[in-house]
Every structure is written in structure tokens, then in C-alpha cells.
mmCIF file of C-alpha atoms in Angstrom:
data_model
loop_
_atom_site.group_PDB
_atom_site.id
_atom_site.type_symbol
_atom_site.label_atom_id
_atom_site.label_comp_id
_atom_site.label_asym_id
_atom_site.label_seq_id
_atom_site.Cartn_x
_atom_site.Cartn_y
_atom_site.Cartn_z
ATOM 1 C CA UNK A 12 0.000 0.000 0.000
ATOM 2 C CA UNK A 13 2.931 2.442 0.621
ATOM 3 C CA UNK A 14 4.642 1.864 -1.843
ATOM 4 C CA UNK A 15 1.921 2.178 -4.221
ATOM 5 C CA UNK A 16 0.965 5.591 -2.429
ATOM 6 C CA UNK A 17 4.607 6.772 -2.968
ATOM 7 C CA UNK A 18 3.668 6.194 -6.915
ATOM 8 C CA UNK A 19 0.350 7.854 -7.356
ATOM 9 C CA UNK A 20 1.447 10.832 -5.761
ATOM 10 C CA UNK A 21 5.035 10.725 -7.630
ATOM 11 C CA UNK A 22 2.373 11.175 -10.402
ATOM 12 C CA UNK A 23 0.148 13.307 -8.926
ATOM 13 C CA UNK A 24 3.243 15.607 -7.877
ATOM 14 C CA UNK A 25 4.616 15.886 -11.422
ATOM 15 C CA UNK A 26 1.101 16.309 -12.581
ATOM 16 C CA UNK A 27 1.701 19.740 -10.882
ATOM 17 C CA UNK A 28 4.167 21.375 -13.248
ATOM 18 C CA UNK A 29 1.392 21.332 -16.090
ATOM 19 C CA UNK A 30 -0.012 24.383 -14.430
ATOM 20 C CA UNK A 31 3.676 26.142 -15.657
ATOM 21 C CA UNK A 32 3.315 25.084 -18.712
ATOM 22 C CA UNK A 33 1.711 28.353 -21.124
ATOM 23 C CA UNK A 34 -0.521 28.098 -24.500
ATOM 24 C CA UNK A 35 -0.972 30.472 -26.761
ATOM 25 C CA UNK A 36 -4.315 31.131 -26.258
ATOM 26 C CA UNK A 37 -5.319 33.629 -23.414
ATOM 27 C CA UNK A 38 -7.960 33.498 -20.860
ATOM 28 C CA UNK A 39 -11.200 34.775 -22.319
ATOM 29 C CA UNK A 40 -10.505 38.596 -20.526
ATOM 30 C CA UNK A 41 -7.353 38.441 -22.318
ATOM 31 C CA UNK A 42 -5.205 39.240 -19.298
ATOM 32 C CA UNK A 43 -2.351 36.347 -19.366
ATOM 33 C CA UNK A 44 -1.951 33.537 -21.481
ATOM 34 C CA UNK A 45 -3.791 29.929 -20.606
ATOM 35 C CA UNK A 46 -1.640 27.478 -18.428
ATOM 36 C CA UNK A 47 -2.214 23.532 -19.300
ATOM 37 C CA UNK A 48 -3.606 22.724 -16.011
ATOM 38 C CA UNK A 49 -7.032 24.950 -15.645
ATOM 39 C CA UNK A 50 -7.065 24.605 -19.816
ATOM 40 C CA UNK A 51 -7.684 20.921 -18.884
ATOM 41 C CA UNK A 52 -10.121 21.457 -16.114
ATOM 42 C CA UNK A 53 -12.283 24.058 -18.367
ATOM 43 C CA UNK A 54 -12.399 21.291 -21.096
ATOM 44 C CA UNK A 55 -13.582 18.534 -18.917
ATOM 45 C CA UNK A 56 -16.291 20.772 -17.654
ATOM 46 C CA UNK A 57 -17.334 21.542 -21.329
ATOM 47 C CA UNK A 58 -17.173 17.534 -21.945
ATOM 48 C CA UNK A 59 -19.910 17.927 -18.488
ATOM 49 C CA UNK A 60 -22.193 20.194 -19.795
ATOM 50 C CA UNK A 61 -21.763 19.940 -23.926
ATOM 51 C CA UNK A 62 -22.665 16.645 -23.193
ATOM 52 C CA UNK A 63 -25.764 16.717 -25.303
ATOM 53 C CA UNK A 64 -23.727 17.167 -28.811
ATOM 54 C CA UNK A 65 -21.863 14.076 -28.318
ATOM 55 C CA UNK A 66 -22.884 11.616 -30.971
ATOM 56 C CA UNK A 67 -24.377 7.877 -30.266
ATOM 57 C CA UNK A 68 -21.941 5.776 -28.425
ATOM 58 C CA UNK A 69 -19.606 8.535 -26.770
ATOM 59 C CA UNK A 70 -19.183 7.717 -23.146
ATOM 60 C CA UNK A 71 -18.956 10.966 -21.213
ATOM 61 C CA UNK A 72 -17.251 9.955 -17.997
ATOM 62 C CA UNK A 73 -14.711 8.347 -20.849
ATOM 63 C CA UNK A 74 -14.249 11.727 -22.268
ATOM 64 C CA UNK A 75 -14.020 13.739 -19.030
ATOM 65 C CA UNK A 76 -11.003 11.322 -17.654
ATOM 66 C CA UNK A 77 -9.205 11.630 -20.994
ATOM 67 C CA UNK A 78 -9.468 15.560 -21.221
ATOM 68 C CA UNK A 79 -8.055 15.244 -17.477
ATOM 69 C CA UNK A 80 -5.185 13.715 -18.587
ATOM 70 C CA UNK A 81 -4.768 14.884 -22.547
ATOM 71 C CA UNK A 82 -2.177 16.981 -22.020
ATOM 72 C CA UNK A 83 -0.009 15.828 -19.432
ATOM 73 C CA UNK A 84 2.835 15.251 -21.929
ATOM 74 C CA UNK A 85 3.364 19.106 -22.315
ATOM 75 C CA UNK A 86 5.068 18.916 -18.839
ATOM 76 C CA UNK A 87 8.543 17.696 -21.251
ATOM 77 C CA UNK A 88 7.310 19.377 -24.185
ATOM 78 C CA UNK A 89 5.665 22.260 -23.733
ATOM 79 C CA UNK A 90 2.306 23.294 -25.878
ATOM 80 C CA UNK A 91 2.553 23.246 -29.624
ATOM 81 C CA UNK A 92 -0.279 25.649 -30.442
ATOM 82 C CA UNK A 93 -2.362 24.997 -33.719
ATOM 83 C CA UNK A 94 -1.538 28.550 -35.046
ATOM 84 C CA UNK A 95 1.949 29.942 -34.764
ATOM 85 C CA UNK A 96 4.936 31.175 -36.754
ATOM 86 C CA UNK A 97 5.622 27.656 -36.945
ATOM 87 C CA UNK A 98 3.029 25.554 -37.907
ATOM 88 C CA UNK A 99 4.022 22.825 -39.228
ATOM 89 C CA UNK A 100 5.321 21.482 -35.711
ATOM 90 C CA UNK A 101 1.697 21.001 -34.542
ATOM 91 C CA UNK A 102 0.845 17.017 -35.266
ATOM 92 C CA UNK A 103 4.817 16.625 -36.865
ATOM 93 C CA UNK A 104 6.000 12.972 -36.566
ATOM 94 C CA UNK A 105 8.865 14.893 -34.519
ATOM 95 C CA UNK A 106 6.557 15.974 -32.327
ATOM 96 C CA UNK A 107 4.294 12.740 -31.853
ATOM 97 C CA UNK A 108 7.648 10.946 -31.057
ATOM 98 C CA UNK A 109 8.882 13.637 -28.040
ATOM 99 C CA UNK A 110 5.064 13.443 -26.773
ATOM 100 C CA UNK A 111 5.218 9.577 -26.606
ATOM 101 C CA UNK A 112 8.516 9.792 -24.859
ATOM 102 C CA UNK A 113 7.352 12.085 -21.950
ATOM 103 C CA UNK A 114 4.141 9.444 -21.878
ATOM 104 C CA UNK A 115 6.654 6.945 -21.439
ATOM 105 C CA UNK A 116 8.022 9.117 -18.174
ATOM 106 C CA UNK A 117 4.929 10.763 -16.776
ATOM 107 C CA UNK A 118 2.537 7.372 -17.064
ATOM 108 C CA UNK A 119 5.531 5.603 -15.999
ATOM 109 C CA UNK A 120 5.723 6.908 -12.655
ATOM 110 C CA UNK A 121 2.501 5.176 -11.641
ATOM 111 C CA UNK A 122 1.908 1.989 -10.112
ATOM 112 C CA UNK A 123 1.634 -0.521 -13.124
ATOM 113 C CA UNK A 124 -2.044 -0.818 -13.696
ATOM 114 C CA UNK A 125 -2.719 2.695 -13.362
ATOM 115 C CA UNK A 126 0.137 3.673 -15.997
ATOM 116 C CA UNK A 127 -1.502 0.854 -18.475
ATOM 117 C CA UNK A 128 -5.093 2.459 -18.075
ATOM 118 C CA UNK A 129 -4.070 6.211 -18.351
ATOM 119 C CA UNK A 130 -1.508 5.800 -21.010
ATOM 120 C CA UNK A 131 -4.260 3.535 -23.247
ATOM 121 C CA UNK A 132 -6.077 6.522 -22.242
ATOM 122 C CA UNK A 133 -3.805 9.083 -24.028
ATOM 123 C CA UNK A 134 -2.866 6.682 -26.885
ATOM 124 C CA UNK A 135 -6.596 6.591 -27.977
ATOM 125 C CA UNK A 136 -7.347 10.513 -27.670
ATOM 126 C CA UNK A 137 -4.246 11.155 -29.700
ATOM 127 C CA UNK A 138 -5.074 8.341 -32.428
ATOM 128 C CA UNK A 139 -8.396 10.099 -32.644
ATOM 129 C CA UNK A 140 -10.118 6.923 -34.222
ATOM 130 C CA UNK A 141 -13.332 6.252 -31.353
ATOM 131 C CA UNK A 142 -16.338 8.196 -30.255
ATOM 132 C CA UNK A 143 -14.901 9.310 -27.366
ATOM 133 C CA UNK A 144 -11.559 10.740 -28.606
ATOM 134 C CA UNK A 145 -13.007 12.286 -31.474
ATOM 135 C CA UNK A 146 -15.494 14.264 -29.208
ATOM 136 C CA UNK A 147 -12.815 14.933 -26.750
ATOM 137 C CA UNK A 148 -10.588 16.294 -29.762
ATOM 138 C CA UNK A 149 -13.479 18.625 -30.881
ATOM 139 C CA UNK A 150 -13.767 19.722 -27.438
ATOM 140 C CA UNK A 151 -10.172 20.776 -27.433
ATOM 141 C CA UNK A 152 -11.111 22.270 -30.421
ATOM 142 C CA UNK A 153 -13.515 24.634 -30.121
ATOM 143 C CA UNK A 154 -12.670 25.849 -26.466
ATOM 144 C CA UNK A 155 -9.623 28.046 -27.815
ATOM 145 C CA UNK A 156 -12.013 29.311 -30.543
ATOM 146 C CA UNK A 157 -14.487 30.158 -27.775
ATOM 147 C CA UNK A 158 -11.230 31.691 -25.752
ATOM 148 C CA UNK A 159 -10.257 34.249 -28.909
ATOM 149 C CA UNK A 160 -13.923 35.035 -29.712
ATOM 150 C CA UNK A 161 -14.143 36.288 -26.045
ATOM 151 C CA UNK A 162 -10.635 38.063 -26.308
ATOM 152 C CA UNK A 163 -11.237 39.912 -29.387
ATOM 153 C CA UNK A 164 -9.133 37.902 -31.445
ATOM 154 C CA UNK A 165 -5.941 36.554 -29.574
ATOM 155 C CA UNK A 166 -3.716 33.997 -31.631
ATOM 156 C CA UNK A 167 -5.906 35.034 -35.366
ATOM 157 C CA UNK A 168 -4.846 38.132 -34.958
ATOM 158 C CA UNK A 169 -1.179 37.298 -33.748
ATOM 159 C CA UNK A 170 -0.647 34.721 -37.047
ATOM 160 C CA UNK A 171 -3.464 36.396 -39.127
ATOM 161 C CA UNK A 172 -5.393 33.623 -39.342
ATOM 162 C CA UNK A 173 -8.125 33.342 -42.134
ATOM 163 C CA UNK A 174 -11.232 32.136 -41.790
ATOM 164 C CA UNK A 175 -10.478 29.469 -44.506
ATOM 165 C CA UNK A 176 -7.287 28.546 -42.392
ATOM 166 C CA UNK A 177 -9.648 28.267 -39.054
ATOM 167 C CA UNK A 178 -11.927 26.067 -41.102
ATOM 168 C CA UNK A 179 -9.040 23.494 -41.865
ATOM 169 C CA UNK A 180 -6.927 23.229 -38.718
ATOM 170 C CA UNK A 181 -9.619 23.668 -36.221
ATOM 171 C CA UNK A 182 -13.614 23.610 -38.021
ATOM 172 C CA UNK A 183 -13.086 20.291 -39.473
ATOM 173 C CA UNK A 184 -12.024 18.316 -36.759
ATOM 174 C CA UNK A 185 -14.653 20.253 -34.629
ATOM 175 C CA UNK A 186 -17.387 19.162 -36.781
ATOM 176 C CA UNK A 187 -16.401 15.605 -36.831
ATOM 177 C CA UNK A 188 -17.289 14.805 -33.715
ATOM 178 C CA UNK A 189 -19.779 17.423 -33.084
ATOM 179 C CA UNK A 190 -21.230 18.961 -36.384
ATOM 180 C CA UNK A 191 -23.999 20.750 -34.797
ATOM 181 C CA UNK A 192 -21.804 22.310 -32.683
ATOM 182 C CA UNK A 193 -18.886 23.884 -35.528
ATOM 183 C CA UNK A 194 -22.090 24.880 -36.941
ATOM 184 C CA UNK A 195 -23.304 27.064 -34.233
ATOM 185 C CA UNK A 196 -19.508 28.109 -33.578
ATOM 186 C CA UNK A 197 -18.557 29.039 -36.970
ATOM 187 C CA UNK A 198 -21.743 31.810 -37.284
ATOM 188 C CA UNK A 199 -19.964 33.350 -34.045
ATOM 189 C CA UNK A 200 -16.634 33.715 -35.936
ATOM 190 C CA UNK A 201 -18.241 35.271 -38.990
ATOM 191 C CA UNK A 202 -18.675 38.645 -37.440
ATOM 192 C CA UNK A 203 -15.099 38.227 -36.613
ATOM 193 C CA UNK A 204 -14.029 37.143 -39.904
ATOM 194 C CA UNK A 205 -16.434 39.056 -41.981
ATOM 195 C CA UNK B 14 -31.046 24.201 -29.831
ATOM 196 C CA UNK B 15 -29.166 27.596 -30.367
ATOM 197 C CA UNK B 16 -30.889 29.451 -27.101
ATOM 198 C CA UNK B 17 -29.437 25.967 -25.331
ATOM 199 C CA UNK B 18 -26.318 26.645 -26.686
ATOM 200 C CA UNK B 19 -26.057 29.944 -26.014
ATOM 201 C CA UNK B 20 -26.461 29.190 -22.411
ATOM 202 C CA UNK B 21 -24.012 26.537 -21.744
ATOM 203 C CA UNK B 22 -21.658 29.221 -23.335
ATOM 204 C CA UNK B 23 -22.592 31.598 -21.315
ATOM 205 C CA UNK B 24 -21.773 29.222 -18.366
ATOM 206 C CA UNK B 25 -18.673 27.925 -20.194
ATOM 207 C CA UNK B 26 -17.116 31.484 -20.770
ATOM 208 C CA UNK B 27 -18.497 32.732 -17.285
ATOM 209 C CA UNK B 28 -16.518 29.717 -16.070
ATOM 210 C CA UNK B 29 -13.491 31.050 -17.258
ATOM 211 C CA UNK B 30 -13.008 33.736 -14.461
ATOM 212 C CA UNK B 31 -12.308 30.737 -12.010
ATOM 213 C CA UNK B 32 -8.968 30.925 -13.380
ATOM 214 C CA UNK B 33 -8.082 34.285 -11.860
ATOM 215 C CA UNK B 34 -9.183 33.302 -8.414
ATOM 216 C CA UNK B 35 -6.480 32.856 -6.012
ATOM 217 C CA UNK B 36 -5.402 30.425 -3.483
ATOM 218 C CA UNK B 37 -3.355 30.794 -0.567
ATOM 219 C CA UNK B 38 -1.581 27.480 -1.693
ATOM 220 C CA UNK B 39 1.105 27.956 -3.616
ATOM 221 C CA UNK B 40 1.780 25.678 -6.704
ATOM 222 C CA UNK B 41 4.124 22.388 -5.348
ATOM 223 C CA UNK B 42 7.374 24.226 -6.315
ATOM 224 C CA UNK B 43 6.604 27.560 -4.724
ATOM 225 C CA UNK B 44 6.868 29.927 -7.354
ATOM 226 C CA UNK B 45 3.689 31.484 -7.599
ATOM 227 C CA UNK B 46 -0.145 30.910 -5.862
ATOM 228 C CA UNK B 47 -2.263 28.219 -7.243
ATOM 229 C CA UNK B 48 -5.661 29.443 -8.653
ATOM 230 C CA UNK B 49 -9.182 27.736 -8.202
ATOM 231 C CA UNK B 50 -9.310 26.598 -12.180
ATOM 232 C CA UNK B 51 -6.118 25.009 -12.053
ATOM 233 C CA UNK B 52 -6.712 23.622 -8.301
ATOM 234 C CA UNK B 53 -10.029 21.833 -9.723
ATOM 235 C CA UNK B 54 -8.539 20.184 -12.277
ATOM 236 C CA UNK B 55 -5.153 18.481 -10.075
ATOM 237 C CA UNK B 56 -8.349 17.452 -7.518
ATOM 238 C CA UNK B 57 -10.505 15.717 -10.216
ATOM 239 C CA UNK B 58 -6.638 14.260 -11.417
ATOM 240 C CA UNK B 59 -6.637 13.246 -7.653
ATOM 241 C CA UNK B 60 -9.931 11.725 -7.585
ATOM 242 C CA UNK B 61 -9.226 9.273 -10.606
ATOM 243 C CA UNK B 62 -5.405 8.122 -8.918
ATOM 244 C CA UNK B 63 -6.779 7.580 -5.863
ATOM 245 C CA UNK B 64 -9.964 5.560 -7.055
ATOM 246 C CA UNK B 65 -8.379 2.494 -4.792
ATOM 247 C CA UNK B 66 -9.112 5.110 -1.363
ATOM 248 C CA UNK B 67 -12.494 5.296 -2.061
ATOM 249 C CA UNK B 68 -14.423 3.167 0.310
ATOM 250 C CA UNK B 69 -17.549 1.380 -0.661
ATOM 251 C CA UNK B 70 -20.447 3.027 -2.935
ATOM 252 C CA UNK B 71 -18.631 5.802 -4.124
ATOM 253 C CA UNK B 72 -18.797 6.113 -7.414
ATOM 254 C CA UNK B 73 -15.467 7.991 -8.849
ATOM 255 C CA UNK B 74 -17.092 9.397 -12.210
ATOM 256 C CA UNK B 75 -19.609 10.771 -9.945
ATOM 257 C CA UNK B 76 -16.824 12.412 -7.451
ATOM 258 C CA UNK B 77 -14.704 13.274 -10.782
ATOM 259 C CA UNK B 78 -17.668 15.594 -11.821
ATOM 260 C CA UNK B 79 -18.502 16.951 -8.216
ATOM 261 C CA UNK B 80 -14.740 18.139 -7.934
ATOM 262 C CA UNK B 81 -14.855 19.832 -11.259
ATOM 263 C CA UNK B 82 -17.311 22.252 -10.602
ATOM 264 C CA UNK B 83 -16.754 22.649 -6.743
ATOM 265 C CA UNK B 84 -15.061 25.998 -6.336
ATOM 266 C CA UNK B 85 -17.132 27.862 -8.887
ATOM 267 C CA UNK B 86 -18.754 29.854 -6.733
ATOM 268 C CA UNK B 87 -15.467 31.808 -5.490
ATOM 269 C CA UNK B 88 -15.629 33.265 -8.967
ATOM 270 C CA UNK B 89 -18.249 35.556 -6.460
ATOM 271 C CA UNK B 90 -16.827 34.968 -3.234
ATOM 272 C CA UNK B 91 -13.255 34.270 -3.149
ATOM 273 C CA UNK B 92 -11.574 31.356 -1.999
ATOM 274 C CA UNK B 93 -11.646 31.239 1.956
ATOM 275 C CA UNK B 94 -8.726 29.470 3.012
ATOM 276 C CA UNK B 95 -8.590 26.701 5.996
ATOM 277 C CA UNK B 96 -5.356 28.388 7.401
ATOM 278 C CA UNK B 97 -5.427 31.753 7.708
ATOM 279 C CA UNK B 98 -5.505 35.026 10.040
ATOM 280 C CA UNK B 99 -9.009 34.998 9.591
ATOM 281 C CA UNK B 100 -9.724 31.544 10.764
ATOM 282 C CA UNK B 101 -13.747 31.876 11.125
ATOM 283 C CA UNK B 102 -14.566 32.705 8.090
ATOM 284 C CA UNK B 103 -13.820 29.179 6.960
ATOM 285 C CA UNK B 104 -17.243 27.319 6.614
ATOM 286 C CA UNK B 105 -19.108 30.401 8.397
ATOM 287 C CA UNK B 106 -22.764 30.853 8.006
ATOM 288 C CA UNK B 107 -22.318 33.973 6.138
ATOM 289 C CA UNK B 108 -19.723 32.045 3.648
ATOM 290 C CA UNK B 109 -21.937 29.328 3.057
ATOM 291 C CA UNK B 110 -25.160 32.703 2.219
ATOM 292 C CA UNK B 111 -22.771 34.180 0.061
ATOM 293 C CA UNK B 112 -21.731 30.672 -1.523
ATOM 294 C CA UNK B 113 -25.401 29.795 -2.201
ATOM 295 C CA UNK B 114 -26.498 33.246 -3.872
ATOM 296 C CA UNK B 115 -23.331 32.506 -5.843
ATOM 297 C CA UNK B 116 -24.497 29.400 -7.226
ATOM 298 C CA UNK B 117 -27.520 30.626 -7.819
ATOM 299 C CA UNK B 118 -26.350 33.235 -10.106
ATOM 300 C CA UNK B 119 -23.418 30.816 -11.810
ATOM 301 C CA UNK B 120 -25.106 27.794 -12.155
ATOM 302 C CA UNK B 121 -28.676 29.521 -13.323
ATOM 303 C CA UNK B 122 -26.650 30.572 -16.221
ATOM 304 C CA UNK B 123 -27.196 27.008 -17.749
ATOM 305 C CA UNK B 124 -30.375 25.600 -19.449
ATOM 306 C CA UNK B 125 -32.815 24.396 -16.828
ATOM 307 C CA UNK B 126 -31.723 20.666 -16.836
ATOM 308 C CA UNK B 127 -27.887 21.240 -16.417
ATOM 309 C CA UNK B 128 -28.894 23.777 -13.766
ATOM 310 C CA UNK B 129 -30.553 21.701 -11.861
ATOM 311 C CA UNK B 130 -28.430 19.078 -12.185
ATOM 312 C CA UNK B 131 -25.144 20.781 -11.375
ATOM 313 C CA UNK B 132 -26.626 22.683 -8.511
ATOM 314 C CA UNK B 133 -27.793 19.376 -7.126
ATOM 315 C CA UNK B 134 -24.515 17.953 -7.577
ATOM 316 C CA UNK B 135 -22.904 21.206 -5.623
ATOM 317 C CA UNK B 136 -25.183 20.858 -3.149
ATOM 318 C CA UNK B 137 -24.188 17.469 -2.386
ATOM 319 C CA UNK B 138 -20.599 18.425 -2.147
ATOM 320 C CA UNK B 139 -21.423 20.731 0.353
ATOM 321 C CA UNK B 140 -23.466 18.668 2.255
ATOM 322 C CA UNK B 141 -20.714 16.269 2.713
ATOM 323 C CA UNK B 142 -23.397 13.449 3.532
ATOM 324 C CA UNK B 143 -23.294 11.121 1.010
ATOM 325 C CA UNK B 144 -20.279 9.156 0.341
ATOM 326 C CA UNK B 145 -19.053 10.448 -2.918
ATOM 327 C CA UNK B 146 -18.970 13.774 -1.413
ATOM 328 C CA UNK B 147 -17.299 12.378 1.591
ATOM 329 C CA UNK B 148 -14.649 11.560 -0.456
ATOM 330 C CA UNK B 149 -14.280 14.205 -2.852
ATOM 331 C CA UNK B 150 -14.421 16.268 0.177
ATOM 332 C CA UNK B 151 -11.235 14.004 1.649
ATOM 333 C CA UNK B 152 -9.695 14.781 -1.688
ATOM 334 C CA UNK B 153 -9.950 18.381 -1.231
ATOM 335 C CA UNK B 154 -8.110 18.366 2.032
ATOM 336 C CA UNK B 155 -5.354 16.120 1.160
ATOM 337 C CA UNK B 156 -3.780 18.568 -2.056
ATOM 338 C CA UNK B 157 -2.887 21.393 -0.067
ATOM 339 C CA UNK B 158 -1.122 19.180 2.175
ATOM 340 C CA UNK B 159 0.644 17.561 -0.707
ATOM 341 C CA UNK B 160 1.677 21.161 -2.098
ATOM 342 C CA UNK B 161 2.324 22.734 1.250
ATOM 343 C CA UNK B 162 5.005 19.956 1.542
ATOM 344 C CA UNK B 163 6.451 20.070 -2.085
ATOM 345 C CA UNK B 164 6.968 23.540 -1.199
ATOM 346 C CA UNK B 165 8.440 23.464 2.148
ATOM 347 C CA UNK B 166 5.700 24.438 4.464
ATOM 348 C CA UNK B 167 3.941 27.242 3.001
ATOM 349 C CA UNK B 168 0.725 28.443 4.544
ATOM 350 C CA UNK B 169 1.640 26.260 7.283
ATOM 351 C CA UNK B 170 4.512 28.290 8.223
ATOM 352 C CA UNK B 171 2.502 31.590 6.986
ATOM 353 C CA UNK B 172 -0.126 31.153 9.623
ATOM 354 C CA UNK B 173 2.057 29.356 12.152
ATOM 355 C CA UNK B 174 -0.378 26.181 12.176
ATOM 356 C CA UNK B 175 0.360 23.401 14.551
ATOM 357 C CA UNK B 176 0.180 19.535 14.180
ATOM 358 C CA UNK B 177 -2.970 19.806 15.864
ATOM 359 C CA UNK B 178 -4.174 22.265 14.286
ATOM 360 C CA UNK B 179 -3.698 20.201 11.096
ATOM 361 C CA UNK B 180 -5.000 17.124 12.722
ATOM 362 C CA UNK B 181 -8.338 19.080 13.357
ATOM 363 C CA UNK B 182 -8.957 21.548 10.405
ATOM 364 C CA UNK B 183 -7.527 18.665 7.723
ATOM 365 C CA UNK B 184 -6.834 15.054 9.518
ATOM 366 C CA UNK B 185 -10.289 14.438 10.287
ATOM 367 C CA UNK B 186 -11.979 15.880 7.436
ATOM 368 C CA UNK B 187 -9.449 13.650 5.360
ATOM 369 C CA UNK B 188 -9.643 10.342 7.755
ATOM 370 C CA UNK B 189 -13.730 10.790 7.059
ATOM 371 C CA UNK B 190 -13.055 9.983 3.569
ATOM 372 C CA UNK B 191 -9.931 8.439 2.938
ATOM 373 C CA UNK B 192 -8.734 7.369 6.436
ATOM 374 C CA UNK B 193 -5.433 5.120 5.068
ATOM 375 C CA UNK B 194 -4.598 7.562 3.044
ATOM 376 C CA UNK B 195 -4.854 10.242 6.385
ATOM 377 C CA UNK B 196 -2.755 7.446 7.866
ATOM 378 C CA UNK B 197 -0.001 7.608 4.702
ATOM 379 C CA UNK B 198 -0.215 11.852 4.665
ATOM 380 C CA UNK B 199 0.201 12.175 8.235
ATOM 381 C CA UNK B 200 3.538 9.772 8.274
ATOM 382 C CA UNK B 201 4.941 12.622 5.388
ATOM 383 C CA UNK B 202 3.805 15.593 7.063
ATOM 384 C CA UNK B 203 5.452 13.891 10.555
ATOM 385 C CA UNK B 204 9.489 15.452 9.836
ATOM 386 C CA UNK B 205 7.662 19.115 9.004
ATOM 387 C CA UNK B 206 5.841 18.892 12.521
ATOM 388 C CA UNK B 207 8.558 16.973 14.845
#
């Protein structure tokens, strides 16, 4: 029992350090930039209560412990934001490799079934193939949009990004797990984007 | 669907300002004070590691969910710390007014079924009856422990608090809960207190 104490919180105490870890994307009053740590928290609570626009099989609890945990990785590797000066790093096989090394560490320092079920966890969300971690991807998704919309802007104005550019990186993969929801999302951004 | 929508946004975004509330806790390596978005999200983190301290009929997704939307309410009201030079405030009868016009006004933002179901869910939590909210509330008492000795004592040295003090304000509330892991917390916090 100790030692498996000694574990979790080895985990839970690394866990920590995602709250150092900055986005590019600022809080919705604009005032400092998101950390990773209350980014995750806001996204499991949209999981909570955009509930309703998941699609038939998607298993909410599912999706609330995988946002929880989605971007623990960023502790070695820091966020690599969807719109930047360099954009082709976002989804690079460079960076897929780094990210599944620092799974390798942070997982690692649980007890053994615990780092099997959370890192299963974190290889389905980022192979983005089920119900749940496509819905939990479009989540991700659209809560940054929501972020710059209440900002005035933030990272499209900082990259000058167009609405056909917002369409591909971020519409598309909103709408496939929640079409109703890009929908309603996209006719905020026109006034924006007009 | 779009009045629904623009609801749980309005929630959602409003949500957002739970980010700028401040703790007294510090993050685990000192450098700056936690905040109540951030705090919310290492709990729920805490709540689906420590799944094994759970005691019978508590259901984790359940507790997962409570912990994610427990602190909202400071976004009105401020977090009231446990240790502090203002001890009675902690749990007062006017906190707990102030806490309930808070939710309220947050939680009314939703639709009328997420409302209600949220509130009910927050009201549970701060009944601390039932035993999921037993345990989330366990949960809640444990992480500033955890931080507080990452960091080297911090609002335990602030507010000059004695093992006693920590056996009565957190031990119990944790032991309630969790009362091996109490057992496991209190061993660590033993060489701060000698």
C-alpha cells in the first residue's frame, strides 16, 4: 500500500508542473496567457455540460477522464499551439515521437495498472479513431475558438489567421465529432471574420 | 437548440473567471499561488489516482464531476482558506449565504436541466453526507497538504499552524473519507511537525 501511495502521488506531484506550462491562447478577458492545467479542467467541464452534442456511443465519464489527462505530456514538451509562426510542428511525426517519450516518463511513474489504463487513455485521444476521442478532440477544439472570440481575437490576430485557415486546422475536426456544434460556432466567428 | 447553446456558453465562458481566483496554496514548487481553475482540475486528477481510497459506494465518475465544478462559486466569493488570520470565516454561516447566492447566479446561467443538475450535484458536495462527497471532500483536504510539503511548508509556516491544528482543520476531514490515506499523509507531514 505504501509503496503504491509513494507512486500515485510521484504522479500526482509531477502532474503539478502542467499548471507552468503556457498556450498560446489567453484566458477569455485576455489578461495572461492559458496554463495547461485549468485549460484541462475548463475542457472537462465543457465535456460535463456539452454533453448533449456528443454523438451515439460517446461515453462521457470516458471523455471527461481523458481531457483530465490529454495533455499531461506538455510537462517535457511544452504546448505546440495549432496557429503559430511555426506551424508545421503542430501534429509533426517529430513531435508525436517527443510526446510519446514524456508518456513513457509521466505514465511511468505510476503503479503498473494505473500507468496501463491512463496511457491507453492518451494513446486513444491522440489516435483520434473512437467516439470518445473524437469528441474529446473537438472539445479541445472549439474551447480556444471560444477563448479568442471572447478576447477579441488573440492567436488570429497574432498569425493572421483566415477564416479558410480556421476552417481546416480547427472547423473540421470540430465538426467531426460534433457537427452541430462547428455549426453554431462558426456563425460566431463570422462577425469576426467578416 | 441555439438558445441551449447559447447558455451553456454563457456558463462555459463565465466559467473562465475561475482561473483568476487565487489560493493561498502555492503551486508544489513555490513559485507562484495556485488558482481555483487550475486547483479543480489536479483534484478531479486526484480523484481518478486515488480511485483504490475510495471506500464502498462511491462512485469515482460521480466524485470526478462533483470536484470539477466545486469551487465555482469563489468566482463571487473568493476562496476562503482553511489556514489563515481569519480563521472563522472558513465554513461560516455567512460564507456558506454568500456561496449559495453565488451558485444561484453561476449555475442559473445554464439551461434548466444542467442547472438543476449541477446545482444538485454542488449541493451534495457541500453537504458532505453522502459518500461520494465524503470523499471528494477528503480529496480536497489532502492537495494542499501535498503542495504545502512540495513547497516546504507554506501556509503552514505563513499562519504558524500546529500539528494539531492540522490534525483538526484537515486530519479528520481527510480520515472521514480516505482514512489510510490520512494514515499515509500524516507519516509525510510527521518530519515538518517533529
Amino acid at each position: 500500500m505504501t509503496d503504491r501511495l509513494e507512486a500515485q502521488f510521484a504522479f500526482l506531484n509531477e502532474a503539478d508542473r502542467l499548471k507552468s506550462v503556457l498556450r498560446a491562447t489567453t484566458l477569455c478577458d485576455g489578461s495572461r496567457p492559458e496554463n495547461s492545467g485549468e485549460h484541462s479542467w475548463h475542457l472537462a467541464l465543457y465535456a460535463l455540460v456539452l454533453a448533449d452534442q456528443a454523438g451515439p456511443g460517446v461515453d462521457i465519464n470516458r471523455v471527461i477522464r481523458m481531457l483530465l489527462i490529454h495533455d499531461l505530456v506538455e510537462i517535457d514538451v511544452g504546448d505546440v499551439p495549432i496557429h503559430s509562426a511555426n506551424g508545421q510542428a503542430h501534429g509533426s511525426a517529430d513531435t508525436q515521437a517527443s510526446e510519446a517519450r514524456a508518456a513513457d516518463r509521466i505514465f511511468g511513474l505510476l503503479p503498473g495498472d494505473l500507468a496501463a489504463e491512463l496511457r491507453a487513455l492518451w494513446d486513444e485521444f491522440e489516435g483520434a479513431q473512437t467516439p470518445d476521442a473524437i469528441f474529446a478532440k473537438s472539445l479541445d477544439r472549439v474551447q480556444p475558438v471560444m477563448a479568442n472570440l471572447q478576447s477579441g481575437g488573440g492567436t488570429w490576430i497574432t498569425y493572421k489567421v483566415t477564416a479558410e485557415q480556421l476552417e481546416a486546422r480547427v472547423g473540421t475536426r470540430i465538426a467531426r465529432g460534433a457537427p452541430a456544434l462547428w455549426d453554431w460556432v462558426r456563425a460566431k466567428t463570422a462577425a469576426f471574420f467578416h
